[in-house]
Structure formats: structure tokens, C-alpha cells
Coordinates of C-alpha atoms in Angstrom, one line a residue:
Chain D
M28 CA -26.3 7.5 -10.6
T29 CA -28.7 10.3 -11.3
G30 CA -29.0 9.1 -14.9
F31 CA -30.1 5.7 -13.6
R32 CA -32.6 7.2 -11.3
K33 CA -34.0 9.3 -14.1
N34 CA -34.2 6.2 -16.3
S35 CA -36.0 4.2 -13.6
T36 CA -38.6 6.9 -13.1
N37 CA -39.1 7.0 -16.8
I38 CA -39.6 3.2 -16.8
A39 CA -42.0 3.5 -13.9
K40 CA -43.9 6.2 -15.7
S41 CA -44.3 4.2 -18.8
A42 CA -45.3 1.1 -16.8
I43 CA -48.1 3.1 -15.2
L44 CA -49.1 4.5 -18.6
F45 CA -49.1 1.0 -19.9
L46 CA -51.3 -0.3 -17.1
F47 CA -53.6 2.6 -17.5
S48 CA -54.0 1.9 -21.2
L49 CA -54.8 -1.7 -20.4
L50 CA -57.5 -0.4 -18.0
V51 CA -59.0 1.7 -20.8
A52 CA -58.5 -0.9 -23.5
L53 CA -59.9 -4.0 -21.9
P54 CA -63.6 -3.0 -22.0
A55 CA -63.0 -2.1 -25.7
L56 CA -61.6 -5.5 -26.4
A57 CA -64.5 -7.1 -24.7
S58 CA -67.2 -5.1 -26.5
G59 CA -65.4 -5.8 -29.8
G60 CA -66.4 -9.4 -29.3
E61 CA -70.0 -8.8 -29.8
E62 CA -69.7 -8.1 -33.5
G63 CA -70.8 -10.5 -36.3
H64 CA -73.8 -12.1 -34.6
E65 CA -76.7 -10.3 -36.2
E66 CA -78.8 -13.4 -36.0
K67 CA -78.9 -13.4 -32.2
K68 CA -78.7 -10.4 -30.0
E69 CA -77.9 -12.4 -26.9
F70 CA -74.2 -12.1 -25.8
N71 CA -72.4 -15.4 -26.3
A72 CA -69.2 -15.5 -24.2
G73 CA -67.9 -18.7 -25.8
D74 CA -68.2 -17.3 -29.3
M75 CA -66.7 -14.0 -28.3
I76 CA -63.7 -15.6 -26.6
M77 CA -63.1 -18.1 -29.5
H78 CA -63.3 -15.3 -32.0
H79 CA -60.5 -13.5 -30.1
V80 CA -58.3 -16.5 -29.6
L81 CA -58.5 -17.9 -33.1
D82 CA -56.7 -16.8 -36.2
A83 CA -58.6 -14.5 -38.6
H84 CA -58.3 -13.2 -42.2
E85 CA -58.4 -9.5 -41.1
I86 CA -57.0 -7.4 -38.3
H87 CA -60.2 -6.2 -36.6
F88 CA -60.0 -3.2 -34.3
I89 CA -63.5 -2.2 -33.4
T90 CA -67.2 -2.4 -34.5
L91 CA -69.2 0.8 -34.6
H92 CA -73.0 1.0 -34.4
E93 CA -73.3 -2.6 -33.4
N94 CA -76.5 -4.5 -34.2
T95 CA -77.9 -1.5 -36.2
P96 CA -78.2 -1.2 -40.0
E97 CA -75.2 1.2 -40.0
E98 CA -73.0 -1.4 -38.3
K99 CA -69.4 -0.7 -39.3
H100 CA -66.2 -2.7 -38.8
I101 CA -62.9 -0.9 -38.6
S102 CA -60.3 -3.5 -39.7
I103 CA -57.3 -4.1 -41.9
P104 CA -58.1 -6.6 -44.7
L105 CA -55.4 -9.2 -45.3
P106 CA -54.3 -11.1 -48.4
V107 CA -56.1 -14.4 -49.1
I108 CA -54.1 -17.1 -50.8
L109 CA -55.9 -20.3 -51.6
Y110 CA -54.7 -23.4 -53.4
H111 CA -57.1 -26.0 -54.8
E112 CA -56.4 -28.7 -57.4
G113 CA -53.4 -27.0 -59.0
D114 CA -54.9 -23.5 -59.0
F115 CA -53.9 -20.6 -56.8
F116 CA -56.3 -17.8 -55.8
V117 CA -54.9 -14.5 -54.6
G118 CA -57.1 -11.8 -53.3
M119 CA -58.0 -9.6 -50.3
S120 CA -60.3 -10.7 -47.5
S121 CA -62.3 -7.5 -47.9
T122 CA -63.4 -8.5 -51.3
F123 CA -65.1 -11.6 -49.8
H124 CA -66.8 -9.5 -47.1
H125 CA -68.2 -7.2 -49.7
A126 CA -69.1 -9.8 -52.3
E127 CA -72.6 -11.3 -52.6
H128 CA -72.9 -14.5 -50.5
N129 CA -69.2 -13.9 -49.6
K130 CA -68.4 -15.6 -52.8
V131 CA -65.4 -14.7 -55.1
D132 CA -64.1 -16.9 -57.9
N133 CA -66.0 -20.0 -56.9
Y134 CA -64.6 -19.7 -53.3
I135 CA -67.0 -19.0 -50.5
M136 CA -65.9 -17.5 -47.1
H137 CA -68.0 -18.9 -44.3
H138 CA -67.3 -18.1 -40.7
D139 CA -63.7 -17.0 -41.6
K140 CA -63.1 -20.3 -43.5
F141 CA -63.0 -20.9 -47.2
Y142 CA -64.8 -23.5 -49.2
V143 CA -65.1 -24.4 -52.8
A144 CA -68.7 -23.7 -54.1
N145 CA -70.7 -26.6 -55.4
E146 CA -72.1 -26.8 -59.0
H147 CA -74.9 -24.4 -57.9
G148 CA -72.4 -21.9 -56.5
E149 CA -73.6 -22.6 -53.0
L150 CA -72.6 -24.3 -49.7
E151 CA -74.1 -27.6 -48.7
Y152 CA -74.8 -28.5 -45.1
D153 CA -75.5 -31.7 -43.3
E154 CA -78.2 -32.0 -40.6
N155 CA -75.8 -30.7 -37.9
H156 CA -75.2 -27.5 -40.0
N157 CA -71.7 -28.6 -40.9
V158 CA -70.4 -27.5 -44.3
L159 CA -69.9 -30.4 -46.7
N160 CA -68.1 -28.5 -49.4
A161 CA -64.4 -29.2 -50.2
A162 CA -62.0 -26.8 -48.5
P163 CA -59.0 -25.4 -50.5
I164 CA -55.6 -25.3 -48.8
D165 CA -55.5 -21.9 -47.1
L166 CA -52.1 -20.2 -47.4
S167 CA -53.4 -16.7 -46.6
I168 CA -51.5 -14.1 -44.8
T169 CA -53.8 -14.4 -41.8
K170 CA -53.7 -12.2 -38.7
T171 CA -51.3 -14.6 -37.0
V172 CA -49.0 -14.8 -40.1
A173 CA -49.0 -11.0 -40.3
G174 CA -48.2 -10.8 -36.5
T175 CA -45.5 -13.4 -37.0
L176 CA -43.9 -11.4 -39.8
F177 CA -44.2 -8.3 -37.8
V178 CA -42.4 -9.9 -34.9
M179 CA -39.8 -11.3 -37.2
I180 CA -39.1 -7.9 -38.8
L181 CA -39.1 -6.2 -35.3
M182 CA -36.6 -8.8 -34.1
M183 CA -34.3 -8.3 -37.1
W184 CA -34.4 -4.5 -36.7
L185 CA -33.9 -4.8 -33.0
F186 CA -30.9 -7.2 -33.1
F187 CA -29.3 -5.8 -36.1
T188 CA -29.3 -2.5 -34.2
V189 CA -27.9 -4.2 -31.2
A190 CA -25.2 -5.9 -33.3
K191 CA -24.3 -2.5 -34.8
G192 CA -23.9 -1.2 -31.3
Y193 CA -21.3 -3.8 -30.6
K194 CA -19.5 -2.9 -33.8
K195 CA -19.6 0.8 -33.0
R196 CA -18.6 0.4 -29.3
D197 CA -16.1 -2.4 -29.8
G198 CA -14.9 -3.5 -26.3
Q199 CA -16.8 -0.7 -24.6
A200 CA -19.8 -0.8 -22.2
P201 CA -23.2 -1.3 -23.9
K202 CA -25.5 1.6 -24.5
G203 CA -29.2 2.1 -25.1
I204 CA -31.2 -0.9 -26.5
Q205 CA -27.9 -2.8 -26.5
S206 CA -27.6 -2.6 -22.7
F207 CA -31.2 -3.8 -22.3
M208 CA -30.7 -6.9 -24.5
E209 CA -27.3 -7.9 -23.4
P210 CA -28.4 -9.2 -19.9
L211 CA -31.1 -11.2 -21.6
I212 CA -28.6 -12.7 -24.2
V213 CA -26.1 -13.4 -21.4
F214 CA -28.9 -14.9 -19.3
I215 CA -29.8 -17.3 -22.1
R216 CA -26.2 -18.2 -22.6
D217 CA -25.1 -18.6 -19.0
E218 CA -28.3 -19.8 -17.3
V219 CA -30.0 -21.7 -20.0
A220 CA -27.5 -23.0 -22.7
K221 CA -24.4 -23.6 -20.7
P222 CA -25.8 -25.6 -17.7
S223 CA -28.2 -27.6 -20.0
I224 CA -26.0 -28.4 -22.9
G225 CA -22.4 -28.1 -21.6
H226 CA -19.4 -27.1 -23.6
K227 CA -21.1 -27.7 -26.9
Y228 CA -23.6 -25.0 -26.2
Q229 CA -22.3 -22.6 -28.8
R230 CA -23.8 -24.1 -31.9
F231 CA -27.3 -24.1 -30.4
M232 CA -27.1 -20.5 -29.2
P233 CA -28.6 -18.9 -32.4
F234 CA -31.7 -21.1 -32.3
L235 CA -32.2 -20.7 -28.6
L236 CA -31.9 -16.9 -28.8
T237 CA -34.2 -16.7 -31.8
V238 CA -36.8 -18.9 -30.2
F239 CA -36.6 -17.1 -26.9
F240 CA -37.0 -13.6 -28.3
F241 CA -39.6 -14.7 -30.9
I242 CA -41.8 -16.3 -28.1
W243 CA -41.2 -13.4 -25.7
V244 CA -41.9 -10.6 -28.2
S245 CA -45.0 -12.5 -29.6
N246 CA -46.3 -13.1 -26.1
M247 CA -45.9 -9.4 -25.3
L248 CA -47.6 -8.4 -28.6
G249 CA -50.5 -10.5 -27.5
T250 CA -50.9 -8.5 -24.3
I251 CA -51.1 -5.2 -26.1
P252 CA -54.7 -4.1 -26.6
F253 CA -56.1 -2.0 -29.5
I254 CA -53.9 -3.5 -32.1
G255 CA -56.3 -6.3 -33.2
G256 CA -55.6 -8.8 -30.4
F257 CA -52.7 -10.8 -31.8
N258 CA -52.5 -14.3 -30.4
I259 CA -49.4 -15.7 -32.1
T260 CA -48.0 -18.0 -29.4
G261 CA -51.5 -19.0 -28.5
N262 CA -51.9 -20.6 -31.9
I263 CA -51.2 -24.3 -31.9
A264 CA -49.7 -24.2 -35.5
I265 CA -47.1 -21.7 -34.3
T266 CA -46.1 -23.7 -31.2
L267 CA -46.1 -26.9 -33.2
T268 CA -43.8 -25.4 -35.8
L269 CA -41.4 -24.2 -33.0
A270 CA -41.5 -27.5 -31.3
T271 CA -40.8 -29.3 -34.6
F272 CA -37.7 -27.2 -35.1
T273 CA -36.6 -28.3 -31.6
F274 CA -37.4 -31.9 -32.4
V275 CA -35.5 -31.9 -35.7
I276 CA -32.5 -30.2 -34.2
T277 CA -32.5 -32.7 -31.3
T278 CA -32.8 -35.7 -33.7
V279 CA -30.2 -34.4 -36.1
S280 CA -27.6 -33.6 -33.5
G281 CA -28.3 -36.8 -31.5
N282 CA -24.9 -38.6 -31.0
K283 CA -24.2 -42.3 -30.5
N284 CA -24.9 -42.0 -26.8
Y285 CA -28.3 -40.5 -27.4
W286 CA -29.4 -43.3 -29.7
A287 CA -27.9 -45.9 -27.4
H288 CA -30.0 -44.4 -24.6
I289 CA -33.1 -45.0 -26.7
F290 CA -32.4 -48.4 -28.3
A291 CA -30.3 -49.9 -25.5
T292 CA -31.0 -48.0 -22.4
P293 CA -28.0 -48.6 -20.1
G294 CA -28.7 -50.5 -16.9
V295 CA -31.9 -52.0 -18.2
P296 CA -32.1 -55.9 -18.5
V297 CA -32.4 -57.2 -22.1
W298 CA -35.8 -58.8 -21.5
L299 CA -37.2 -55.3 -20.6
L300 CA -35.9 -53.7 -23.9
P301 CA -39.0 -54.7 -26.0
L302 CA -40.9 -52.6 -23.5
M303 CA -38.4 -49.8 -23.1
I304 CA -37.7 -49.1 -26.7
P305 CA -41.3 -48.2 -27.6
I306 CA -41.5 -46.1 -24.5
E307 CA -38.2 -44.3 -25.4
I308 CA -39.4 -43.7 -29.0
M309 CA -42.7 -42.4 -27.7
G310 CA -40.7 -40.1 -25.4
M311 CA -38.9 -38.7 -28.4
F312 CA -42.2 -37.5 -29.8
I313 CA -43.9 -36.7 -26.5
K314 CA -41.2 -34.1 -25.7
P315 CA -42.0 -31.8 -28.7
I316 CA -45.8 -32.4 -28.2
V317 CA -45.5 -31.3 -24.6
L318 CA -43.6 -28.2 -25.8
T319 CA -46.3 -27.5 -28.3
L320 CA -49.2 -27.8 -25.8
R321 CA -47.5 -26.1 -22.9
L322 CA -46.9 -22.8 -24.7
F323 CA -50.1 -22.9 -26.6
A324 CA -52.2 -23.7 -23.6
N325 CA -50.6 -21.2 -21.3
I326 CA -50.9 -18.3 -23.7
T327 CA -54.4 -19.2 -24.8
A328 CA -55.5 -19.8 -21.2
G329 CA -54.3 -16.3 -20.3
H330 CA -56.2 -14.7 -23.1
I331 CA -59.3 -16.8 -22.2
I332 CA -59.2 -15.8 -18.6
I333 CA -59.0 -12.1 -19.3
L334 CA -61.7 -12.3 -21.9
S335 CA -63.9 -14.4 -19.4
F336 CA -63.6 -11.7 -16.8
M337 CA -64.7 -9.2 -19.4
S338 CA -67.6 -11.4 -20.5
L339 CA -68.8 -11.5 -16.9
I340 CA -69.7 -7.8 -17.2
F341 CA -72.0 -8.5 -20.1
I342 CA -73.4 -11.7 -18.7
F343 CA -74.4 -10.0 -15.5
S344 CA -75.8 -7.0 -17.3
N345 CA -77.8 -9.3 -19.5
L346 CA -79.1 -11.3 -16.5
Y347 CA -79.6 -8.5 -13.9
G348 CA -79.6 -5.3 -15.9
V349 CA -77.0 -2.7 -16.7
G350 CA -76.4 -1.8 -13.1
A351 CA -75.2 -5.2 -12.2
G352 CA -72.9 -5.0 -15.2
Y353 CA -71.3 -1.8 -13.9
G354 CA -71.0 -3.4 -10.4
V355 CA -69.4 -6.5 -11.7
S356 CA -67.1 -4.5 -14.0
L357 CA -65.2 -3.1 -11.0
L358 CA -64.4 -6.6 -9.9
S359 CA -63.7 -7.8 -13.4
L360 CA -61.4 -5.0 -14.1
A361 CA -59.5 -5.6 -11.0
F362 CA -59.0 -9.2 -11.8
S363 CA -58.2 -8.4 -15.5
I364 CA -55.5 -6.0 -14.5
F365 CA -54.1 -8.6 -12.1
M366 CA -54.2 -11.2 -14.9
N367 CA -52.6 -8.8 -17.4
V368 CA -49.7 -8.2 -15.0
L369 CA -49.5 -11.9 -14.5
E370 CA -49.5 -12.3 -18.3
L371 CA -46.4 -10.1 -18.5
L372 CA -44.7 -12.5 -16.2
V373 CA -46.1 -15.5 -18.1
A374 CA -44.9 -14.0 -21.4
F375 CA -41.3 -14.1 -20.1
L376 CA -41.7 -17.3 -18.2
Q377 CA -43.1 -19.4 -21.1
A378 CA -40.4 -18.1 -23.4
Y379 CA -37.8 -19.1 -20.8
V380 CA -39.4 -22.5 -20.2
F381 CA -39.6 -23.3 -24.0
T382 CA -36.0 -22.3 -24.4
L383 CA -34.8 -24.1 -21.3
L384 CA -36.6 -27.4 -22.3
S385 CA -35.2 -27.1 -25.9
A386 CA -31.8 -26.6 -24.4
L387 CA -32.2 -29.6 -22.2
Y388 CA -33.3 -31.8 -25.1
F389 CA -30.2 -30.6 -27.1
G390 CA -28.1 -31.3 -24.0
A391 CA -29.4 -34.9 -23.9
A392 CA -28.7 -35.3 -27.6
V393 CA -25.1 -34.2 -27.4
E394 CA -24.3 -35.5 -24.0
E395 CA -21.0 -37.5 -23.8
H396 CA -20.9 -40.9 -22.1
H397 CA -20.8 -40.4 -18.4
Chain B
M16 CA -66.4 -21.4 -35.6
S17 CA -66.1 -24.3 -33.2
G18 CA -64.0 -25.1 -30.2
A19 CA -62.1 -27.8 -32.1
D20 CA -60.5 -25.2 -34.4
I21 CA -58.4 -24.0 -31.5
V22 CA -56.4 -27.3 -31.4
N23 CA -56.4 -27.7 -35.2
P24 CA -53.2 -26.4 -36.6
G25 CA -53.7 -24.6 -39.9
I26 CA -51.4 -25.9 -42.7
G27 CA -50.9 -22.4 -44.2
L28 CA -49.8 -21.0 -40.8
I29 CA -47.3 -23.9 -40.4
I30 CA -45.8 -23.3 -43.9
W31 CA -45.5 -19.5 -43.3
M32 CA -44.1 -19.9 -39.9
T33 CA -41.6 -22.5 -41.0
I34 CA -40.3 -20.3 -43.8
A35 CA -40.3 -17.1 -41.7
F36 CA -38.7 -18.7 -38.7
A37 CA -36.0 -20.4 -40.8
V38 CA -35.1 -17.2 -42.6
V39 CA -35.0 -15.1 -39.5
W40 CA -33.1 -17.8 -37.6
F41 CA -30.5 -17.8 -40.4
L42 CA -30.3 -14.0 -40.8
L43 CA -30.1 -13.4 -37.1
A44 CA -27.5 -16.1 -36.6
K45 CA -25.3 -14.6 -39.3
F46 CA -25.8 -10.9 -38.8
A47 CA -26.8 -10.6 -35.1
W48 CA -26.1 -13.5 -32.8
K49 CA -22.6 -14.2 -34.1
P50 CA -21.3 -10.7 -33.8
I51 CA -23.2 -10.0 -30.6
L52 CA -22.0 -13.2 -28.8
G53 CA -18.5 -12.7 -30.2
A54 CA -18.3 -9.2 -29.0
I55 CA -19.7 -10.1 -25.5
K56 CA -17.2 -12.9 -25.2
K57 CA -14.3 -10.7 -26.4
R58 CA -15.2 -8.0 -23.9
E59 CA -15.6 -10.5 -21.1
E60 CA -12.1 -11.9 -22.0
S61 CA -10.6 -8.5 -22.2
I62 CA -12.1 -7.6 -18.8
A63 CA -10.8 -10.8 -17.3
D64 CA -7.4 -10.0 -18.8
A65 CA -7.5 -6.5 -17.5
L66 CA -8.3 -7.7 -14.0
K67 CA -5.6 -10.3 -14.1
S68 CA -3.0 -7.9 -15.4
A69 CA -4.0 -5.3 -12.8
E70 CA -3.5 -8.0 -10.1
N71 CA -0.2 -8.9 -11.7
A72 CA 0.8 -5.3 -11.7
R73 CA -0.1 -5.0 -8.1
K74 CA 1.9 -8.0 -7.2
E75 CA 4.8 -6.8 -9.3
M76 CA 4.6 -3.4 -7.6
Q77 CA 4.6 -5.1 -4.2
S78 CA 7.7 -7.1 -5.1
L79 CA 9.3 -4.1 -6.6
Q80 CA 8.7 -2.2 -3.4
S81 CA 10.2 -4.9 -1.3
E82 CA 13.0 -5.1 -3.8
N83 CA 13.6 -1.4 -3.5
E84 CA 13.6 -1.7 0.2
N85 CA 16.2 -4.5 0.0
I86 CA 18.2 -2.4 -2.4
L87 CA 18.0 0.5 0.0
K88 CA 19.0 -1.6 2.9
E89 CA 21.9 -3.1 0.9
A90 CA 23.0 0.4 -0.2
R91 CA 22.9 1.6 3.4
A92 CA 24.9 -1.4 4.5
E93 CA 27.4 -0.9 1.7
R94 CA 27.7 2.8 2.6
D95 CA 28.3 1.9 6.2
G96 CA 30.9 -0.7 5.1
M97 CA 32.5 1.8 2.9
L98 CA 32.7 4.4 5.6
K99 CA 34.2 1.9 8.0
E100 CA 36.7 0.8 5.4
A101 CA 37.6 4.4 4.6
R102 CA 38.1 5.1 8.3
E103 CA 40.2 2.0 8.6
L104 CA 42.1 3.0 5.5
K105 CA 42.7 6.4 6.8
T106 CA 44.1 5.1 10.1
Q107 CA 46.2 2.7 8.2
M108 CA 47.4 5.3 5.8
I109 CA 48.3 7.7 8.6
E110 CA 50.1 4.9 10.4
D111 CA 51.8 3.8 7.2
A112 CA 52.9 7.4 6.5
K113 CA 54.1 7.7 10.0
A114 CA 56.1 4.5 9.8
E115 CA 57.4 5.5 6.3
A116 CA 58.4 8.9 7.5
K117 CA 60.2 7.4 10.5
V118 CA 62.1 5.0 8.3
A119 CA 62.9 7.8 5.8
A120 CA 64.1 10.1 8.7
E121 CA 66.2 7.3 10.1
K122 CA 67.6 6.6 6.7
E123 CA 68.3 10.3 6.2
N124 CA 70.0 10.5 9.6
A125 CA 72.1 7.5 8.8
R126 CA 73.1 8.9 5.5
A127 CA 73.9 12.3 6.9
K128 CA 76.0 10.6 9.6
E129 CA 77.8 8.6 7.1
A130 CA 78.4 11.6 4.9
F131 CA 79.6 13.5 7.9
E132 CA 81.9 10.7 8.9
N133 CA 83.2 10.3 5.4
Q134 CA 83.9 14.0 5.1
M135 CA 85.5 13.9 8.5
N136 CA 87.7 11.0 7.6
A137 CA 88.6 12.7 4.3
A138 CA 89.4 15.8 6.3
I139 CA 91.5 13.9 8.7
T140 CA 93.3 12.1 5.9
D141 CA 93.9 15.4 4.1
L142 CA 95.1 17.0 7.3
R143 CA 97.3 14.0 7.9
N144 CA 98.7 14.2 4.4
E145 CA 99.1 17.9 4.8
V146 CA 100.9 17.4 8.2
A147 CA 103.1 14.8 6.6
S148 CA 104.1 16.8 3.7
L149 CA 104.6 19.8 5.8
S150 CA 106.8 17.9 8.2
I151 CA 108.7 16.3 5.3
S152 CA 109.3 19.7 3.8
I153 CA 110.4 21.1 7.2
A154 CA 112.6 18.1 7.7
E155 CA 113.9 18.5 4.2
K156 CA 114.6 22.2 4.9
V157 CA 116.2 21.3 8.2
L158 CA 118.3 18.5 6.7
K159 CA 119.2 20.8 3.8
S160 CA 120.5 23.4 6.2
E161 CA 122.2 20.8 8.3
L162 CA 123.9 19.2 5.4
E163 CA 125.3 22.5 4.1
D164 CA 128.1 22.6 6.7
K165 CA 130.4 19.7 5.5
K166 CA 132.9 19.8 8.3
K167 CA 130.3 19.5 10.9
Q168 CA 129.0 16.5 9.0
Q169 CA 132.3 14.8 9.0
A170 CA 132.8 15.5 12.6
L171 CA 129.5 13.9 13.3
V172 CA 130.2 10.9 11.1
Q173 CA 133.6 10.6 12.9
E174 CA 131.9 10.7 16.2
L175 CA 129.5 8.0 15.2
L176 CA 132.1 5.8 13.8
K177 CA 134.1 6.0 17.0
D178 CA 131.2 4.4 18.7
V179 CA 131.0 1.6 16.1
K180 CA 134.6 0.4 16.6
L181 CA 134.1 -0.9 19.9
N182 CA 132.6 -4.0 18.6

């Protein structure tokens, strides 16, 4: 009992510490957004937010001496892998930053995107300032790929440790990280998989658990400041891939009953079938699309809202002077802290919703005739 | 950097994510989820078993207790029965002994009486014999002495014959 109390005070302490670090970190996050716009000094909230939400070819922490000749970016460069017409290019993003015209090996980096240089070794633009050059296939280890790999390695370390715990304390009460993870695993099994899928839940458990913990850990990683602002689950490519896995598993494990429901919906008159079949087939694809968009939109929106509150400080200080900025910062901080706490909830909730909906789709695919 | 990029999935990211996710899914399924879920299930089953067996043991104990009580009751009843039986047996035995003793005594009495009578009869017979022989010997002696005097004898016979002639 005393051990539990001690633990809970520890948890409370670390929670307060975490909130405090958020409080300190958020302004830093916001100010980081101003880098890379030497051409205009005016603060552009949209650009700043987009820069934080989108993927990047480096993990950027902070910009020093901003808008001065000694401007310095503190960041980790990441590998760049490009494929164009049968040729692979492998390099580091930092070599592009340091190269003349950001050009290495006939590839030009422009606004964090890569293009193939034309015969003059330059970029071409149309009248709307859009780049006309061909773009290679970008297979780089971007910030999101790096974050994903980090989450994957973290998960493997975490759950191999947990599995080892079960082997070591066979048949005994869980201990340490094992006792933290067990309720979550049992929750996914008993509250998500079993009610949604039925007695065939077991073969879907590995996927559901992997997806749940991947989304949850990624969401949590996105709320940690100072580490480069990872936005893994707020990237549509990631959520699309996850939803595609769900779609493929659903389609592959669909039984006679599932397909009958699509091509000969029970209880529907035959003359309605020409209308129903396209709708049902569309439904098959709409489900994963909805999964993709929900997770992506929720996480991205969370990031955008927090960044918007931060932007307000700079917008007000630009409009009405530094004093107004300080004044607004109190309100912005309060809202941001509220949003961050909400994001912690959303991080879990979205992981749960994605897992639950996947489980429901699997359940529909393997449902026996009723 | 435009707003459209945000809803434009990058092909590289999709490829990396697919590979990484598939590998982690496989590895976790094999080396984490399978042993973890197996261990949780095993433990849950063993807890359920333990609870069930505890309940069974409790029931068994209860039945054992009532059985013990029954046995005790039975034993007490048996003891009472045995005591009663013993008491009855005792009375019976005493009575039997008494009756037997009486019979034996009577028998003994009868035998003693018979022996006495026999002996008395024998004694009487002996006495009778003795008296007879004694009287015979006396008579013999008397007769002997009587017959020694021949004249007297002849006289007597004469006398006797005198009487007989009358007829």
C-alpha cells in the first residue's frame, strides 16, 4: 500500500515536471518556426505551422541568431536517398544545405524537396513560381521515417522486455513495465478485440496490438517538445499505410458471408442490387480512407491548434508591439497547456479509435451467418 | 512549401512505413505478443482454477465436517447401544448364572440324596445279610447243640409221630 502511494506520488511528480517542461518548451517551439525566411522578416503563421506539421529532411531543434549574418541552425542531418531513371543517389541532407545553390550531383534541394537540375544545372519556374523540373522518387530517411524507426525500435525493446518479464515470472504477478503494459494489452483484448470480432479474435491480436501501441507511442512522441517536433501519425502517408494494412487484412480474411453482404446484401430486393453493389464496394474503400483521414486530421489539427496559439503571441507583438505579445502569451500559454493535456488524451483516444474500428472491420469480415 | 503537401502522401514514406511496420508486426507477433498473451491467458486460467479448487475445497471441508458430525453422532449412538446391550447382557448373564447355579445345586442335591439312599440301601442290605448269616450261624450252633443229644431227639420224634397217627 505504501509502495503504491510512493509510486503514485512519483507519477504525479513526473507529470508536473512534464507539464512544466511543456510550459518552458512551447515558446521555444514557436520561435523555432521563424527560421528560414530571410527574404521576409514578417512573421508568417501559416508557413511556420506548415513547416512544423510537414515532414523534413533533418531533425531541426533550434535556430540561433535568427535573421542575422551569424544565423545558425542546430539540427541533425538525415540520409537522402533519391531514385531517378534507374540511378540511386545516397547522401546527407547537410551536404545539400552547404552546397552552392543547394545542388549535389545534379539534384537540387528546394524548399525541402528534391528536383533534377535542367541542362543548365538550374531550376525552372512557371509564372506562378512553381518548379517545372522533374522530381526524383524520394526514398530518404526523413524526420518522419526516423521517428517511425525510433518508435518501432522503442516498441520492440519495450515489449521484448515485457515478454521476458512473463518468462521470468511465469505464472506470477506482473512487475515493473510489465504491470504497466498488461492492463493495456488486456484492455485491447477484452474491450476491443473480443466484443468486435468474437471468438476468432486471436489471429488479429498481433496486428491490433502493434497498431495500437505504434499509434499511441507515435502520438505521444509528437507531444514531446525539444526533440524536433515529430509528427508521425499526423502524416497522411503513415496513416494511409496503416489503414491499407487494415484494408488488406479485412479483404483477405473476408469470408463467404462478408462477400455475400457486399454482392447480394441480404434482405435487399433484386432490382435494388445494381444500386447497392456499387455502394457496398465504395464502402469497402471508404472505411480505410476514413481511418486514414481521422487519425491524420486529429493529430495534425492538435499540432496546428497549439502552434496557432503560439503564433498569436508573435502576430500580436508584430501588430501592437512587444507588450501586447507578452500579454497575449499568458492567454496563449494557458490555452496551449490545456491543448497539450487534451492531446495526451487524444493520443490515447485516436490509437483506441483506430484499433477499435480496425477490429470492427475484421469482425465484419469474419462474422458467421446470423 | 504549400498547404497541398499536407494531404499528399510521400511515396518514400509509404515504402519505409510498410517495410518497418510489417517487420515490427512480424517480430512483435512472434517474440512479444504470442508469449505475452499466452502467459496472460495461462495465468488467468490458473487463477480461475485456483479459485475453483478453493471453492471445491471449501465445499469438501463443509461436507467433511458434516460427515464428521454424522460419524460422531453415529459413534455416540453406537456407544449408547453398546452400553445398553452390555447392561442387558450383564443382567442376562447374572440371571443365567443364577438359574444355572440353581439347577446345578438342585442336581447336586439330587445326586447327594441318591448317593445317600444308595449307601443307606447298601448298608441296610449288608446289615440284613449280616443279620441273616448271624442268625443262621446262631441257629446252626443251636441246632448243632440240640442235635448232639440223640435220645432227646428220638424222644421228640416219637412224640411228634404220636400226634401224626391220629389221622
